[in-house]
Structure formats: structure tokens, C-alpha cells
CSV table of C-alpha atoms in Angstrom, one decimal:
chain,number,residue,atom,x,y,z
X,1,MET,CA,53.1,21.0,39.4
X,2,GLN,CA,51.0,19.2,36.8
X,3,GLU,CA,48.4,18.4,39.3
X,4,LYS,CA,48.2,22.1,40.4
X,5,ASP,CA,47.8,23.2,36.7
X,6,LYS,CA,45.0,20.7,36.3
X,7,GLN,CA,43.3,22.0,39.4
X,8,LEU,CA,43.8,25.5,38.2
X,9,GLU,CA,42.2,24.7,34.9
X,10,GLN,CA,39.3,23.0,36.6
X,11,MET,CA,38.8,26.0,38.9
X,12,LYS,CA,38.9,28.4,35.8
X,13,LYS,CA,36.2,26.2,34.1
X,14,THR,CA,34.1,26.2,37.3
X,15,ILE,CA,34.4,29.9,37.6
X,16,GLN,CA,33.4,30.4,33.9
X,17,ASP,CA,30.4,28.0,34.4
X,18,LEU,CA,29.3,29.9,37.5
X,19,ARG,CA,29.6,33.2,35.6
X,20,GLN,CA,27.4,31.9,32.8
X,21,GLN,CA,24.8,30.7,35.2
X,22,SER,CA,24.9,34.0,37.0
X,23,GLU,CA,24.4,35.9,33.7
X,24,GLN,CA,21.5,33.6,32.8
X,25,VAL,CA,19.8,34.1,36.2
X,26,SER,CA,20.4,37.9,35.8
X,27,MET,CA,18.8,37.9,32.3
X,28,GLN,CA,15.8,35.9,33.7
X,29,VAL,CA,15.4,38.4,36.5
X,30,GLN,CA,15.6,41.3,34.1
X,31,GLY,CA,13.1,39.7,31.8
X,32,ASP,CA,10.7,39.0,34.7
X,33,ALA,CA,11.0,42.6,35.8
X,34,ALA,CA,10.3,43.9,32.3
X,35,GLU,CA,7.3,41.7,32.0
X,36,SER,CA,6.0,42.8,35.4
X,37,SER,CA,6.5,46.5,34.5
X,38,LEU,CA,4.7,46.0,31.2
X,39,LYS,CA,1.8,44.3,33.0
X,40,GLU,CA,1.4,47.2,35.4
X,41,GLN,CA,1.5,49.7,32.6
X,42,LEU,CA,-1.1,47.9,30.6
X,43,GLN,CA,-3.4,47.5,33.7
X,44,THR,CA,-3.2,51.2,34.3
X,45,ALA,CA,-3.7,52.3,30.7
X,46,CYS,CA,-6.4,49.7,29.9
X,47,ALA,CA,-8.5,49.7,33.0
X,48,GLY,CA,-11.3,47.2,32.7
X,49,ASP,CA,-9.4,44.8,30.5
X,50,LYS,CA,-8.1,41.5,31.9
X,51,ILE,CA,-4.3,41.3,31.8
X,52,GLU,CA,-3.1,37.8,32.6
X,53,ASP,CA,0.4,36.3,33.0
X,54,VAL,CA,1.4,33.3,31.0
X,55,ALA,CA,3.0,31.1,33.6
X,56,THR,CA,6.8,30.9,33.5
X,57,GLY,CA,7.9,27.7,31.8
X,58,GLN,CA,4.6,27.4,30.0
X,59,LEU,CA,4.6,27.8,26.2
X,60,GLY,CA,3.2,31.1,25.0
X,61,ALA,CA,3.8,34.8,25.2
X,62,ASP,CA,4.4,36.8,28.5
X,63,LEU,CA,0.9,38.4,28.8
X,64,LEU,CA,-2.6,37.9,27.5
X,65,GLN,CA,-4.8,41.0,27.3
X,66,ARG,CA,-8.5,40.5,27.0
X,67,VAL,CA,-10.2,43.7,25.8
X,68,MET,CA,-13.4,43.8,27.7
X,69,SER,CA,-16.8,45.6,27.5
X,70,GLY,CA,-18.4,44.7,30.8
X,71,GLU,CA,-18.3,40.9,30.9
X,72,ARG,CA,-18.0,40.5,27.1
X,73,VAL,CA,-14.6,39.8,25.6
X,74,LEU,CA,-14.2,42.0,22.4
X,75,GLY,CA,-10.8,40.7,21.4
X,76,THR,CA,-7.4,39.6,22.7
X,77,ILE,CA,-3.8,40.8,22.4
X,78,ILE,CA,-0.8,38.7,23.3
X,79,TRP,CA,2.4,40.5,24.5
X,80,GLU,CA,6.0,39.4,24.5
X,81,SER,CA,8.7,41.5,26.1
X,82,LYS,CA,12.4,41.2,25.4
X,83,ARG,CA,15.2,43.0,27.2
X,84,THR,CA,18.2,41.8,25.2
X,85,LYS,CA,21.1,43.6,23.4
X,86,VAL,CA,20.4,41.9,20.0
X,87,PHE,CA,17.1,41.6,18.1
X,88,SER,CA,16.2,38.1,16.8
X,89,GLU,CA,13.9,37.5,13.9
X,90,GLN,CA,13.1,34.1,15.4
X,91,TRP,CA,11.0,35.9,18.0
X,92,LEU,CA,8.5,36.9,15.3
X,93,SER,CA,7.8,33.3,14.2
X,94,LYS,CA,7.6,32.1,17.8
X,95,LEU,CA,5.1,34.9,18.6
X,96,LYS,CA,3.1,34.2,15.5
X,97,LYS,CA,2.8,30.6,16.7
X,98,ASP,CA,1.9,31.7,20.2
X,99,GLN,CA,-0.8,34.0,18.7
X,100,THR,CA,-2.3,31.1,16.8
X,101,GLU,CA,-2.3,28.8,19.8
X,102,ALA,CA,-3.9,31.5,22.0
X,103,LYS,CA,-6.4,32.4,19.3
X,104,ALA,CA,-5.4,36.1,19.9
X,105,ASP,CA,-6.5,38.8,17.5
X,106,LEU,CA,-3.2,40.7,17.7
X,107,ALA,CA,0.4,40.0,18.9
X,108,VAL,CA,2.9,42.6,20.1
X,109,LEU,CA,6.6,42.3,20.7
X,110,VAL,CA,8.0,44.9,23.1
X,111,THR,CA,11.7,45.0,22.9
X,112,ALA,CA,14.6,47.1,24.3
X,113,THR,CA,16.5,46.6,21.0
X,114,LEU,CA,14.6,47.2,17.8
X,115,PRO,CA,15.7,46.1,14.4
X,116,LYS,CA,17.9,48.7,12.7
X,117,GLU,CA,15.2,49.9,10.3
X,118,ILE,CA,12.6,50.6,13.0
X,119,THR,CA,12.8,53.6,15.3
X,120,THR,CA,9.5,53.6,17.0
X,121,PHE,CA,7.1,50.7,16.1
X,122,THR,CA,5.8,48.9,13.0
X,123,GLU,CA,3.8,45.9,12.0
X,124,ARG,CA,5.8,43.0,10.3
X,125,SER,CA,4.4,39.6,9.3
X,126,GLY,CA,1.2,40.3,11.4
X,127,ILE,CA,3.2,41.1,14.5
X,128,TRP,CA,3.5,44.5,16.0
X,129,ILE,CA,7.0,45.4,17.1
X,130,CYS,CA,7.7,48.4,19.4
X,131,GLY,CA,10.2,49.9,21.7
X,132,MET,CA,9.5,49.8,25.5
X,133,GLU,CA,8.4,53.5,25.5
X,134,TYR,CA,5.8,52.9,22.8
X,135,ALA,CA,4.1,49.9,24.4
X,136,VAL,CA,1.3,51.8,26.2
X,137,PRO,CA,0.4,54.2,23.3
X,138,LEU,CA,0.3,51.2,20.9
X,139,ALA,CA,-1.8,49.3,23.4
X,140,LYS,CA,-4.3,52.1,23.5
X,141,VAL,CA,-4.5,52.4,19.7
X,142,LEU,CA,-4.8,48.6,19.2
X,143,ARG,CA,-7.4,48.4,21.9
X,144,SER,CA,-9.5,51.2,20.4
X,145,GLN,CA,-9.4,49.4,17.0
X,146,ILE,CA,-10.6,46.2,18.6
X,147,ILE,CA,-13.5,48.1,20.2
X,148,LEU,CA,-14.4,49.8,16.9
X,149,LEU,CA,-14.3,46.5,15.0
X,150,ALA,CA,-16.5,44.9,17.7
X,151,LYS,CA,-19.0,47.7,17.4
X,152,SER,CA,-19.0,47.5,13.6
X,153,GLN,CA,-19.6,43.7,13.8
X,154,LEU,CA,-22.4,44.2,16.3
X,155,ALA,CA,-24.1,46.8,14.0
X,156,THR,CA,-23.8,44.4,11.0
X,157,GLN,CA,-25.3,41.6,13.1
X,158,ASP,CA,-28.2,43.9,14.2
X,159,ARG,CA,-28.8,45.0,10.6
X,160,SER,CA,-28.9,41.4,9.5
X,161,THR,CA,-31.2,40.5,12.3
X,162,LYS,CA,-33.5,43.5,11.4
X,163,THR,CA,-33.5,42.5,7.7
X,164,GLN,CA,-34.5,38.9,8.7
X,165,GLN,CA,-37.3,40.2,11.0
X,166,LEU,CA,-38.6,42.5,8.2
X,167,TYR,CA,-38.6,39.7,5.7
X,168,HIS,CA,-40.4,37.4,8.0
X,169,TYR,CA,-43.0,40.1,8.8
X,170,ILE,CA,-43.5,40.9,5.1
X,171,SER,CA,-43.9,37.3,4.1
X,172,GLY,CA,-46.1,36.5,7.1
X,173,SER,CA,-49.8,36.4,7.4
X,174,GLU,CA,-50.1,39.4,9.7
X,175,PHE,CA,-48.7,41.7,7.1
X,176,ARG,CA,-50.8,40.1,4.4
X,177,ASN,CA,-54.0,40.6,6.5
X,178,ARG,CA,-53.1,44.2,7.1
X,179,VAL,CA,-52.5,44.9,3.4
X,180,GLU,CA,-55.8,43.2,2.5
X,181,GLN,CA,-57.6,45.2,5.1
X,182,LEU,CA,-56.1,48.4,3.8
X,183,VAL,CA,-56.9,47.6,0.2
X,184,VAL,CA,-60.5,46.6,1.1
X,185,THR,CA,-60.9,49.9,3.0
X,186,PHE,CA,-59.4,51.9,0.2
X,187,VAL,CA,-61.7,50.2,-2.4
X,188,ASP,CA,-64.8,50.8,-0.1
X,189,MET,CA,-63.8,54.5,0.3
X,190,GLN,CA,-63.3,54.9,-3.5
X,191,ARG,CA,-66.7,53.2,-4.1
X,192,ASP,CA,-68.4,55.5,-1.6
X,193,LEU,CA,-66.9,58.6,-3.3
X,194,ALA,CA,-68.0,57.4,-6.7
X,195,ILE,CA,-71.7,57.2,-5.7
């Protein structure tokens, strides 16, 4: 009888272990499905951008979005998706670290369960947090801001370049020769008028 009780306890433990393993596999499958769905949505909404998977098991977020203008990368966004029943603040610090390692401009956490004080999306500690249904609209807004910033930086660079070119022209001999020629011509014309 004691032996049967022992076998029964071992079987219960084995069943419990198998149930836990099954739940872990199920959560992994759900997470992979959420990541795949997010990738498809981003590819559709942000055509022209490069949306890349971060390999399973490799450190980092789930997806890396490179905002593109032709062949030029304007900025990067990393995406992490979570499909759990409880929100964890630890995700934010991990994602911030992933953002630094990936040298990404922005980081977004897409989660099925938001913190209690958030109903749609918000930015906290440099990380954007949003519900699943807000991922694509947020992606479009963040993408447009990256593009505007890149255009602004390009305009500033152009202005700086033009200022440098103007300075070099004004301080160069070509400009000096033209000014001298204009002054000599003006003085000659004035002299001719005075006679």
C-alpha cells in the first residue's frame, strides 16, 4: 500500500511537471504568434521600412524596424510584444537595455495587459507602452516623427554647409577680385561723370 501511495505521488508530480511544461510551450507559441502578427501589421502599415526579427533565444527585443528613405536608414524602433495576464515593470528596464544595445532611437512595448493607469498608450522612462490595438497607429506616428526629425537634421546640415561655402567664397580671392573690379569700375564711372 505504501509503495502504491509513493507511485501515486510520483505520478501526480509527473503530471504536474508535464502540465507546467505544456503551459510554458503554450505561452511560447502564443508569444511567437503575437510577434508574427505584429510583424505583419508593421510591414503592411510601414511599407518600405525593414522589419527584422530578433532570433529566438538571442538577447534583444522581438522586432527591429528600420525607418527607410530609399536606401538610407532614418532611424530605428525596437518592438517587444507581450501576451501575458500580468504587466511587469521589469520589462521596461530590459527593453531600455535592449534599446541601448541595438542603438535604436525608440522602443515600444506592445502588451495585452496594460498597467492599471494606462488605457491606450503612453511613454514611460523613454519606452512607449501600448495595447495591441494601438501598435499600428503608434508605429505610424513614431515613424512620421523620425522622418520629420531626419528632414530637419538634413536641412540644418545643408544650411551649415551653405554657410561654410559662403564664408569660403567671401574670404577667397575670387570674391575679392570681383569686388575690386566693381569698385574700380564704379570709381571710373564716377570720374567720367565728373568730367
